[in-house]
CSV table of C-alpha atoms in Angstrom, one decimal:
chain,number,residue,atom,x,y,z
A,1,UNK,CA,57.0,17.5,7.8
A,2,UNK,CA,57.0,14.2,5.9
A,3,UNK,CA,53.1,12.7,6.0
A,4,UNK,CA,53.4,9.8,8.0
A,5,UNK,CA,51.2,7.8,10.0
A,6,UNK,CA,52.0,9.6,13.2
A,7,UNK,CA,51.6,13.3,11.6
A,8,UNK,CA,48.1,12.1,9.9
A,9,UNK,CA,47.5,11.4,13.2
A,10,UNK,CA,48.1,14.5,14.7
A,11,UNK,CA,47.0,16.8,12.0
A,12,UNK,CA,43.3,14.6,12.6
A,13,UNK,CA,43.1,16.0,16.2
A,14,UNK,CA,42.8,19.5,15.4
A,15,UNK,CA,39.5,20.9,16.0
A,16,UNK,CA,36.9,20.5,13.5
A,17,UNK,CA,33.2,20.2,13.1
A,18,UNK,CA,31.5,20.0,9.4
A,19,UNK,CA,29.1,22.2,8.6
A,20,UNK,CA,25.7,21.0,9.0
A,21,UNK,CA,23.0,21.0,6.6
A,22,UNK,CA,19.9,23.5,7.7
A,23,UNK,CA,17.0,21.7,9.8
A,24,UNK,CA,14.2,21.5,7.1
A,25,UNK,CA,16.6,18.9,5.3
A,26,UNK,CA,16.2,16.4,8.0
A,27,UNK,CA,12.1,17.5,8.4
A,28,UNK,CA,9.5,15.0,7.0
A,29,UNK,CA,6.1,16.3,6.1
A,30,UNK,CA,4.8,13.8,9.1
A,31,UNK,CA,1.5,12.1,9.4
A,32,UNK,CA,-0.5,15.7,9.9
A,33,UNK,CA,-2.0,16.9,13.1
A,34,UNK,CA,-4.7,13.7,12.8
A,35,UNK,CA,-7.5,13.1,11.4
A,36,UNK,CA,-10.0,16.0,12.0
A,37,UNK,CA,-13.6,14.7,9.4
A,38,UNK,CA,-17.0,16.1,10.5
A,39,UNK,CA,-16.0,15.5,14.6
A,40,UNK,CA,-17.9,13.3,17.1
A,41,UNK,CA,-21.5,11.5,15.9
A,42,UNK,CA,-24.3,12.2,17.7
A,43,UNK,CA,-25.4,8.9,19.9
A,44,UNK,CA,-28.8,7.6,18.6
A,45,UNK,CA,-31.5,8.8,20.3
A,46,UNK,CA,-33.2,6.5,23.0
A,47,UNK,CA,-36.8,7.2,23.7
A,48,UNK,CA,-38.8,5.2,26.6
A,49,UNK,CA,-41.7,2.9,25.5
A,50,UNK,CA,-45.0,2.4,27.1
A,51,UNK,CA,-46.9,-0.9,26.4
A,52,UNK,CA,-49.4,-0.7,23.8
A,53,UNK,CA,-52.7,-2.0,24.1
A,54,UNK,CA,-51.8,-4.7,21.0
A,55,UNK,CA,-49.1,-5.1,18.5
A,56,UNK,CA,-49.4,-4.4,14.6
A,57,UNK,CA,-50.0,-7.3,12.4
A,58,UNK,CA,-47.9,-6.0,9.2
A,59,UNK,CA,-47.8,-9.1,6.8
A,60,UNK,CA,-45.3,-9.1,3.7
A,61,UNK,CA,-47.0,-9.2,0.4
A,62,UNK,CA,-47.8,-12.7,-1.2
A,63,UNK,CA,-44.5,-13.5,-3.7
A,64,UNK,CA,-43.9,-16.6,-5.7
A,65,UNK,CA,-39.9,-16.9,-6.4
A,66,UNK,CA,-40.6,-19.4,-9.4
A,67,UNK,CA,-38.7,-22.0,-10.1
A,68,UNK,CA,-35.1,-22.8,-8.4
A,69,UNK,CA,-32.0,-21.0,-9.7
A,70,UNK,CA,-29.2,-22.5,-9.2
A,71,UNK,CA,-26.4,-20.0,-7.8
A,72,UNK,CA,-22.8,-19.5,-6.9
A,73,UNK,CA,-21.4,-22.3,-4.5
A,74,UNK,CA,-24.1,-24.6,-4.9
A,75,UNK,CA,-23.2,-28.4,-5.6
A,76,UNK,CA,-24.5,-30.0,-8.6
A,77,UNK,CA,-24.3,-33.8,-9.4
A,78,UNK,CA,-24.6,-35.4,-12.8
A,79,UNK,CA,-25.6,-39.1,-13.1
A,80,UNK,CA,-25.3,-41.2,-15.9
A,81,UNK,CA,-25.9,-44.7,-17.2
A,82,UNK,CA,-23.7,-47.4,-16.0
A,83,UNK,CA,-23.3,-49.0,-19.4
A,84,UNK,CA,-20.0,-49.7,-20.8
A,85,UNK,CA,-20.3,-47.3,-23.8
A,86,UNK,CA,-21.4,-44.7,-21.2
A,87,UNK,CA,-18.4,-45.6,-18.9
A,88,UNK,CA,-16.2,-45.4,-22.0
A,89,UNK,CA,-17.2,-41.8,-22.9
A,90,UNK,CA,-18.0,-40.1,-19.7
A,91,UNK,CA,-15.7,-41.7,-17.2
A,92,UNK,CA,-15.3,-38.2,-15.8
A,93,UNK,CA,-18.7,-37.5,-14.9
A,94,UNK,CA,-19.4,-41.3,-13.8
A,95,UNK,CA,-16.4,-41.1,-11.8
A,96,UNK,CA,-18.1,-37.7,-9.9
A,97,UNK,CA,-20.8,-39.8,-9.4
A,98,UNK,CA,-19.7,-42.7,-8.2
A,99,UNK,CA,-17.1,-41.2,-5.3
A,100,UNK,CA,-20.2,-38.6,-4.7
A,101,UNK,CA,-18.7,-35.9,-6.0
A,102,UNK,CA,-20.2,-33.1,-7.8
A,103,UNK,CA,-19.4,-30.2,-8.9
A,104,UNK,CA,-19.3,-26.8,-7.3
A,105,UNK,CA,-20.7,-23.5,-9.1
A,106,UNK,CA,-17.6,-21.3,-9.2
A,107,UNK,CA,-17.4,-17.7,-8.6
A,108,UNK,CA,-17.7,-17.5,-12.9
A,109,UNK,CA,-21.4,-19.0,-12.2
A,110,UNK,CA,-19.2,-22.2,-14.1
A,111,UNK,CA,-19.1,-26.0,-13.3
A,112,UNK,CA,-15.4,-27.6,-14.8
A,113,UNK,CA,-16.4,-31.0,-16.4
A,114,UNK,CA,-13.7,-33.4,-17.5
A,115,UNK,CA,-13.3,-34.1,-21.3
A,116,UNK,CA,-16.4,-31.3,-21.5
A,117,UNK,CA,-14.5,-27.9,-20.3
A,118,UNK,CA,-17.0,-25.1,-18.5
A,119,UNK,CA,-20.1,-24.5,-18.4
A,120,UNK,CA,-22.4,-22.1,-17.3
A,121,UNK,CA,-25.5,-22.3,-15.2
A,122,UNK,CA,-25.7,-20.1,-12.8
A,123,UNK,CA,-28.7,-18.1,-13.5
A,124,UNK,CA,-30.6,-21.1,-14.6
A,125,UNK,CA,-33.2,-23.6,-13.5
A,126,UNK,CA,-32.5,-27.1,-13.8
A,127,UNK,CA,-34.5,-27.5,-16.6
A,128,UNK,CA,-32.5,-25.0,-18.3
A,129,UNK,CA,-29.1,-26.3,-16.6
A,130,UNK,CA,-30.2,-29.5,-18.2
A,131,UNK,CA,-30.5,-28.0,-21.8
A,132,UNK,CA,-27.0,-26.3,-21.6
A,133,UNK,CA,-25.3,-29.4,-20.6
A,134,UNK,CA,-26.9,-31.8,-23.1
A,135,UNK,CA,-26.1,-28.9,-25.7
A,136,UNK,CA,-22.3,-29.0,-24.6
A,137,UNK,CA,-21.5,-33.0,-24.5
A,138,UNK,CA,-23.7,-32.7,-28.2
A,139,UNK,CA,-20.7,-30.6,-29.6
A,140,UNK,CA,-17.9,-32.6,-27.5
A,141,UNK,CA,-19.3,-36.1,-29.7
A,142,UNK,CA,-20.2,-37.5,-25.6
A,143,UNK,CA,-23.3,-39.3,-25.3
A,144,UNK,CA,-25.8,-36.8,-23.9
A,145,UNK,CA,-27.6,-39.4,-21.3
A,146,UNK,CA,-27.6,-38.2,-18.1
A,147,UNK,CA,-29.6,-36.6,-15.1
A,148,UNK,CA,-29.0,-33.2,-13.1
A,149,UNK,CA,-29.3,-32.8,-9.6
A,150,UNK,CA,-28.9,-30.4,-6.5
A,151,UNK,CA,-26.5,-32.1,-4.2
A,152,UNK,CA,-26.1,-29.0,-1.7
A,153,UNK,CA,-28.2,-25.8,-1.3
A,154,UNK,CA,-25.7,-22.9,-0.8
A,155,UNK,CA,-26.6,-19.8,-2.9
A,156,UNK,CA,-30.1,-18.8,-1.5
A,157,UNK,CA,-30.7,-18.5,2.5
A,158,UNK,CA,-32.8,-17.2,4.7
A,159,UNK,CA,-31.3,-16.0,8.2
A,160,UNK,CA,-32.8,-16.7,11.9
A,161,UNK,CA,-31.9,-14.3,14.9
A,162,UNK,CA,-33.3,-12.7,17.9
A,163,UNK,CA,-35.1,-14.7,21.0
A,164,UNK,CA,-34.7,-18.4,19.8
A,165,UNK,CA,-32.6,-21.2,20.9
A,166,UNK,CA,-30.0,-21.4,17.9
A,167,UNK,CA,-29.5,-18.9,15.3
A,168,UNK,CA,-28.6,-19.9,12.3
A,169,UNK,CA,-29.1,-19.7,8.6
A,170,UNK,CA,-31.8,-21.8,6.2
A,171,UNK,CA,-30.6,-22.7,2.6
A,172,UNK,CA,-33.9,-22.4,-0.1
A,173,UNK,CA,-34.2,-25.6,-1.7
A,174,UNK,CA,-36.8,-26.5,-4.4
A,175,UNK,CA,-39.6,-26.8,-1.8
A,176,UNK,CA,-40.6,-24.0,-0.8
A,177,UNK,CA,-39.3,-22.9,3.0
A,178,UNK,CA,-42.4,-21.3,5.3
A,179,UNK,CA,-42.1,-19.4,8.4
A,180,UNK,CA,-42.4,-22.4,10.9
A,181,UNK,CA,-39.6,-24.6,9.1
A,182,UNK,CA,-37.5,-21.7,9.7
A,183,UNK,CA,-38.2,-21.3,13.6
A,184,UNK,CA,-38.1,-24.9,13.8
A,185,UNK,CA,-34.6,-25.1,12.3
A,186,UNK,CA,-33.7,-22.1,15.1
A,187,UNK,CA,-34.8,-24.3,17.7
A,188,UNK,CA,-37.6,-22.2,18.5
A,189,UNK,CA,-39.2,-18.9,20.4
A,190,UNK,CA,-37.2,-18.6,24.1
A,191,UNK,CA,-39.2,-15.2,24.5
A,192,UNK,CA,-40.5,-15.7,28.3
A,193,UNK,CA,-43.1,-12.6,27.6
A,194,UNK,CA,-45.1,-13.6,24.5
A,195,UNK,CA,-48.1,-11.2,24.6
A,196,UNK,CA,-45.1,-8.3,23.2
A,197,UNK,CA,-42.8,-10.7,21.3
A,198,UNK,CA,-43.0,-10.2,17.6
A,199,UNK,CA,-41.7,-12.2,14.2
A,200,UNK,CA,-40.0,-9.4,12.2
A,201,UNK,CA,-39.3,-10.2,8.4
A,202,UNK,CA,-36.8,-8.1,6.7
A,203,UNK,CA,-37.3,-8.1,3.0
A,204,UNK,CA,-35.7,-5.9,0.4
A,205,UNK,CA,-35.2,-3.1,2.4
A,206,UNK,CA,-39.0,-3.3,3.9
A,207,UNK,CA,-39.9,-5.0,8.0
A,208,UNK,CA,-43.0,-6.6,8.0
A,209,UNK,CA,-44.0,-7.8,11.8
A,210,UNK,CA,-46.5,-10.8,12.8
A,211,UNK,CA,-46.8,-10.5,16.5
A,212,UNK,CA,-46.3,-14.1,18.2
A,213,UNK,CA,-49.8,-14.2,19.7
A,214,UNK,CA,-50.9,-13.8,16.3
A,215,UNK,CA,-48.7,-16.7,15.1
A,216,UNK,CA,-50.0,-18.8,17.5
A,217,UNK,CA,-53.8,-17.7,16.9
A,218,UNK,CA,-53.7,-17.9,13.1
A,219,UNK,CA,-52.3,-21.2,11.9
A,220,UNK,CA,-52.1,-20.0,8.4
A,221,UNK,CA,-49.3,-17.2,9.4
A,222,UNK,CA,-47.0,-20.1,9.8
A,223,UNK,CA,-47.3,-20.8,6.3
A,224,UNK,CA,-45.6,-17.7,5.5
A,225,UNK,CA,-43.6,-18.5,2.7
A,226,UNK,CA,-39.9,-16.9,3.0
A,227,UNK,CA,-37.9,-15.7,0.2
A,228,UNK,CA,-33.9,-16.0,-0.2
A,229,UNK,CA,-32.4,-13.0,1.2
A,230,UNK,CA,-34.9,-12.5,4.4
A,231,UNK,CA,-34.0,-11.9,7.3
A,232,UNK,CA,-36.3,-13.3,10.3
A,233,UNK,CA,-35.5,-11.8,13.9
A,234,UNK,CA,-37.9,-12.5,16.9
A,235,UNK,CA,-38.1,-9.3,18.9
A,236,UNK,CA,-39.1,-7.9,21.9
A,237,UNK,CA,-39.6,-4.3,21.4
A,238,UNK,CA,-43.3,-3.2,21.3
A,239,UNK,CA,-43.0,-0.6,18.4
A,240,UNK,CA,-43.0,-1.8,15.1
A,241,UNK,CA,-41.9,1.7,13.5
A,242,UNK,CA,-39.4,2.4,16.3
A,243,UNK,CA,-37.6,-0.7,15.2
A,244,UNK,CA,-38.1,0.4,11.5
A,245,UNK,CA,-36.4,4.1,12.2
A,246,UNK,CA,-33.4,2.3,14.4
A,247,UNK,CA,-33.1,0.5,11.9
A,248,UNK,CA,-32.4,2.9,9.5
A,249,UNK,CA,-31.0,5.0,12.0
A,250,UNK,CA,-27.5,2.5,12.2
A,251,UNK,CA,-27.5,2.5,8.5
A,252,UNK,CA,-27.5,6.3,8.3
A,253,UNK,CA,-25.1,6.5,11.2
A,254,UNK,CA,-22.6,3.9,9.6
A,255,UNK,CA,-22.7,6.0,6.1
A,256,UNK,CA,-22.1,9.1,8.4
A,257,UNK,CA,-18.8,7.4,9.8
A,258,UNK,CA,-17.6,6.4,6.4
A,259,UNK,CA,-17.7,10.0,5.1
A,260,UNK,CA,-16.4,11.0,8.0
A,261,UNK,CA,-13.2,9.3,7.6
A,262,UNK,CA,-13.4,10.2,3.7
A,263,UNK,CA,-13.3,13.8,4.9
A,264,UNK,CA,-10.8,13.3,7.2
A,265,UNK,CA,-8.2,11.8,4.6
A,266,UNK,CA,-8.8,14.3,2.5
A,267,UNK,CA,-7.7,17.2,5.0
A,268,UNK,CA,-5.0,14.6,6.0
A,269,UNK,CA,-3.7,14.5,2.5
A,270,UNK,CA,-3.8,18.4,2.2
A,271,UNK,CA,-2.5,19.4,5.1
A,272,UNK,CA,0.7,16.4,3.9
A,273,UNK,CA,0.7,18.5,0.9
A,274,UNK,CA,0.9,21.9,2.0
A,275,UNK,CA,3.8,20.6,4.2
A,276,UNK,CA,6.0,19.0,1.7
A,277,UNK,CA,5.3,22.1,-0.3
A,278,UNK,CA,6.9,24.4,2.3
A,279,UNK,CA,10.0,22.0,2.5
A,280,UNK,CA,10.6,21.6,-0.7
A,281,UNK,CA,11.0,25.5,-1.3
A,282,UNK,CA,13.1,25.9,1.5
A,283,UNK,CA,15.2,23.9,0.3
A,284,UNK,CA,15.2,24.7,-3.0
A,285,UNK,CA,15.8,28.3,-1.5
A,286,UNK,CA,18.9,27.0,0.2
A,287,UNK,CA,19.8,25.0,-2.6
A,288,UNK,CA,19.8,28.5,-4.6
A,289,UNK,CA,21.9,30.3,-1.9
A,290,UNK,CA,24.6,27.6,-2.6
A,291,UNK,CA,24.9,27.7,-5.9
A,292,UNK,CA,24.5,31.8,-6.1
A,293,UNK,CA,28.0,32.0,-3.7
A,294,UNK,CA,25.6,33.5,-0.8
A,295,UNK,CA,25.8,30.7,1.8
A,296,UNK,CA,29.3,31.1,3.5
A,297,UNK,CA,30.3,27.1,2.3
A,298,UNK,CA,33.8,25.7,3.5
A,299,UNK,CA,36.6,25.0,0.4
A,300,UNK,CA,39.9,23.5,0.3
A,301,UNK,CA,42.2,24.6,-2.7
A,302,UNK,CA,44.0,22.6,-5.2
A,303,UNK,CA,46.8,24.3,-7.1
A,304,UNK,CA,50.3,23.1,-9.2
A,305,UNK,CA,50.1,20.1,-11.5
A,306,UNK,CA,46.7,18.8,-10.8
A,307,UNK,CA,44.4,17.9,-13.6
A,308,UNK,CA,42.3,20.3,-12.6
A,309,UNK,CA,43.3,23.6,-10.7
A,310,UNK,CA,40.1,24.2,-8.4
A,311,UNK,CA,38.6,24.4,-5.3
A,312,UNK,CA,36.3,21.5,-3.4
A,313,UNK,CA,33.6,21.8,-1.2
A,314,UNK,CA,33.8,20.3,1.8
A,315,UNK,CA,30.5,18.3,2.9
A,316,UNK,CA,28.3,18.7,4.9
A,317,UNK,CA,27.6,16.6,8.1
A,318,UNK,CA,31.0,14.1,7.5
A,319,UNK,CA,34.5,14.9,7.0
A,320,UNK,CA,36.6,14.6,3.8
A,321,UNK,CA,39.8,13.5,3.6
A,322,UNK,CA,43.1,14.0,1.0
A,323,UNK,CA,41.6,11.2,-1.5
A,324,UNK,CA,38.3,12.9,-1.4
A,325,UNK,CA,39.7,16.5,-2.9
A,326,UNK,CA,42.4,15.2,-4.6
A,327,UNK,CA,41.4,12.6,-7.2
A,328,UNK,CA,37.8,14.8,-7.2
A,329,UNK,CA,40.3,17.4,-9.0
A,330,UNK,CA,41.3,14.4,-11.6
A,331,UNK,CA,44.4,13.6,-9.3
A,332,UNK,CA,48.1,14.2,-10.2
A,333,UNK,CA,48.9,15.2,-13.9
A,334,UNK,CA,50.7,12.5,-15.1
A,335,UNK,CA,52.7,13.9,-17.8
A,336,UNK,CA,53.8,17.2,-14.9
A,337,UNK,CA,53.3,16.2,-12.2
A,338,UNK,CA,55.9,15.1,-9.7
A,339,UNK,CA,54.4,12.7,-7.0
A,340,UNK,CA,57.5,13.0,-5.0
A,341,UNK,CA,56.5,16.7,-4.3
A,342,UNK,CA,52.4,16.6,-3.1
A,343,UNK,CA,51.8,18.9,-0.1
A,344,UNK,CA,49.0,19.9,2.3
A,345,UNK,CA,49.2,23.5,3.5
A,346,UNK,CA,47.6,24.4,6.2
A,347,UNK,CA,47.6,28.3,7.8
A,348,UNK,CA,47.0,28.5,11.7
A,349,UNK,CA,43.3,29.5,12.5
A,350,UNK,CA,45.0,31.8,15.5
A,351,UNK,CA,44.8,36.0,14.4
A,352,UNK,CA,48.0,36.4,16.2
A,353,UNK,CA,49.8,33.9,14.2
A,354,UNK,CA,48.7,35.0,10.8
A,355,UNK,CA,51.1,33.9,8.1
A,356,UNK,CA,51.9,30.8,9.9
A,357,UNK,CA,51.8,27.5,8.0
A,358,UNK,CA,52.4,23.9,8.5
A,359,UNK,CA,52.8,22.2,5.2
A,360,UNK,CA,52.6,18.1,5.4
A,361,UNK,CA,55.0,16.5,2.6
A,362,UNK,CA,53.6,12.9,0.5
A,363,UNK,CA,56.3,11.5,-1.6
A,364,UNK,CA,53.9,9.3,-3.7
A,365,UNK,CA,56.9,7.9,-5.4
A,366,UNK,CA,56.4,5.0,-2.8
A,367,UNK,CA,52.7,3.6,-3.5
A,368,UNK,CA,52.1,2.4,-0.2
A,369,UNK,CA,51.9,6.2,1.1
A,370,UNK,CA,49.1,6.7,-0.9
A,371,UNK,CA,46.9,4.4,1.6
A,372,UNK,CA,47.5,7.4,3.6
A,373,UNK,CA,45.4,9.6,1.6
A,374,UNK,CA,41.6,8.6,2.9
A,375,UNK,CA,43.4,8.7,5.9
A,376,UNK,CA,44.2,12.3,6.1
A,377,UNK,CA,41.0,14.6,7.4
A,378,UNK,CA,41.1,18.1,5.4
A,379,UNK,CA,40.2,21.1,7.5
A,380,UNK,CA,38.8,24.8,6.0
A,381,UNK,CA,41.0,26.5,3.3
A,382,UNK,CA,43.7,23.5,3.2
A,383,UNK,CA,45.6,24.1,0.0
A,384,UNK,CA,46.9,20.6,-1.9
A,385,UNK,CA,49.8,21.8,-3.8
A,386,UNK,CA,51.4,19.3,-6.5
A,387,UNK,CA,55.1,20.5,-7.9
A,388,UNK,CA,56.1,19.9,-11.2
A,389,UNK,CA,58.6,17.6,-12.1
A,390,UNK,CA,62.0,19.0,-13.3
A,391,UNK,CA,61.9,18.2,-17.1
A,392,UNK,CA,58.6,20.4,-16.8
A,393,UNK,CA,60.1,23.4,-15.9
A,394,UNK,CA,63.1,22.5,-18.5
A,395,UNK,CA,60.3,22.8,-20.7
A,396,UNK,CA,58.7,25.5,-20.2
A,397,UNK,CA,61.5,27.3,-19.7
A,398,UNK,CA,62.6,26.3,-23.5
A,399,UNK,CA,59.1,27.0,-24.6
A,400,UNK,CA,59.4,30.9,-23.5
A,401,UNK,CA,63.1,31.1,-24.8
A,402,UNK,CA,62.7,29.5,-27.6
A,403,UNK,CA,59.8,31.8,-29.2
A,404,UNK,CA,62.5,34.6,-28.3
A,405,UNK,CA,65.7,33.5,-30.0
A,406,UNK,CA,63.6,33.2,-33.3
A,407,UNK,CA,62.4,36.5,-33.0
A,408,UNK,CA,65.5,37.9,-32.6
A,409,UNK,CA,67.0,36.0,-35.1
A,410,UNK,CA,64.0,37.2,-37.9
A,411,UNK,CA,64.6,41.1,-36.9
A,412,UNK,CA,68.9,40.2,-37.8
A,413,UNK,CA,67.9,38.7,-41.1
A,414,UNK,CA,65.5,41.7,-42.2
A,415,UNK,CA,68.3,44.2,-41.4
């Protein structure tokens, strides 16, 4: 039957299903069976207190910080005479000062100055601050007059917690900062039982304690001097050295929780691995199957005057259609080929009607039956037949004679 619209349409409905590609090529090696690590953390131990009779007095030692060091986000000014020559040649800085401006220590430990480029004083006292800068306008030719100051205190601070009315956080300036500044700035002690309230100082690692009674007793422990980087909270609890091991206690708990979750990646990422491993050689073992001929694969068959006589696989999970197989094969050999004369052949799938075929006809000579061709849905050993035109057999009927005739005519000549 002529292929048509109406007979595409009706070879289409006979029932087909493409093969379908094993499971473990649609499996993902997944997230793993969660996170496993070292399990659940103990809870920190909680152990009842009994008053005792007084609390420790455990001062930090004496400690003289030196000099002021100018740090990372603090805000320096530089002023500078107001004479004209001085206007003339560091109207960048004077500008600074005049709007109140200054300039801010960058991450770098480096303050940008116009016409001057950065320099660096993190690190250094003001003295020393001083020197730099005077030795950086000297090689930019700019008159070296001028005056260095600390317009905001942001590097160095001391912290306030616990029992007070506001904590907050201190900034070290060039005075020294003592004890009772600090609560001061807090707002003070709220603590309603003072006899067991105590000041503890966390310094470098080490907690020092001045009970409050103490405090108030000894007017000289308010002249504690603080150092950037403490850490005042006014507590409650009676024991000094039960704070001291709950205190290390959360650290060592916190580091515990880290490695547990380093632990439990890594079994996450082996457990990924060992599953992508087992994919991959199935499929590589399937893969193998196909291309040793032991997986039973689907074909259609392409025979006459095609550019290539062979057979295509049909894919899996889609259908393929005439187009697909056809021009996979190269298409129709143009010089024997006749496109009049393309057919689809096609066996019936029923036992007891073996031998019967029903062949669809394309006559390509018209191009606009070719749109039929991705239209067409191949089934399980279709054969696509191409004839050859007539001026091919001609000629390969003339090519057999002729090789024939000139034998015979050689064996005449030699007798």
């Amino acid at each position: 039957m002529a292929l048509t619209a109406e007979t595409v349409v009706q070879a289409n409905k006979s029932a087909y299903a493409p093969q379908t590609l094993p499971a473990v090529f649609s499996q993902t090696t997944g997230t793993g069976a969660g996170l496993r690590g070292t399990g659940a953390l103990p809870s920190p131990t909680i152990e009842s207190q009994n008053r005792p009779n007084a609390l420790e007095l455990r001062l930090p030692p004496p400690s003289d910080p030196g000099p002021y060091q100018i740090g990372v986000g603090d805000v320096v000014l530089l002023a500078t005479p107001r004479s004209a020559t001085s206007v003339e040649q560091l109207s960048g800085l004077l500008a600074a000062q005049n709007a109140r401006q200054g300039y801010t220590v960058q991450d770098d430990g480096s303050i940008n100055i116009p016409d001057v480029g950065r320099v660096r004083i993190a690190g250094l006292t003001i003295e020393d601050a001083e020197a730099a800068l005077f030795q950086k306008l000297v090689e930019n030719q700019i008159d070296p007059t001028f005056s260095l100051e600390i317009a905001e205190f942001n590097s160095r601070r001391v912290s306030i917690g616990g029992a007070v009315s506001k904590p907050t956080v201190v900034p070290v300036t060039l005075t020294p900062l003592y004890l009772e500044e600090a609560l001061a700035a807090a707002g003070g002690i709220t603590v309603a039982d003072q006899d067991y309230a105590s000041i503890r100082l966390y310094r470098d690692g080490a907690l020092y304690q001045i009970p409050l009674m103490e405090l108030y007793s000894r007017v000289g422990l308010k002249k504690t001097r603080l150092l950037p980087g403490d850490s005042i909270f006014v507590d409650t609890e009676y024991w000094l050295n039960r704070a001291q091991e709950y205190f290390t206690q959360q650290i060592a708990l916190t580091q515990a929780r880290q490695q547990s979750r380093q632990v439990a990646l890594q079994q996450l990422q082996v457990e990924v691995a060992l599953r992508r491993a087992d994919l991959e050689e199935a499929r590589t073992n399937y893969q193998t199957r196909i291309d040793l001929g032991a997986d039973n694969r689907q074909y259609v068959y392409l025979t006459g005057e095609v550019e290539k006589q062979s057979r295509f696989a049909l894919p899996f999970e889609r259908k393929a259609n005439l187009a697909d197989a056809l021009y996979d094969a190269g298409g129709i050999a143009s010089a024997t080929g006749d496109v009049s004369q393309v057919y689809v052949l096609r066996s019936s799938s029923d036992p007891r009607e073996l031998g019967a075929v029903t062949a669809w006809h394309l006559d390509a000579r018209n191009a606009a039956n070719l749109a039929l061709l991705p239209h067409f849905e191949l089934r399980p050993d279709d054969i696509i037949f191409v004839a050859q035109q007539p001026v091919t057999r001609w000629s390969r009927a003339v090519t057999q004679i002729v090789p024939q005739i000139i034998n015979a005519g050689a064996t005449l000549t030699r007798r």
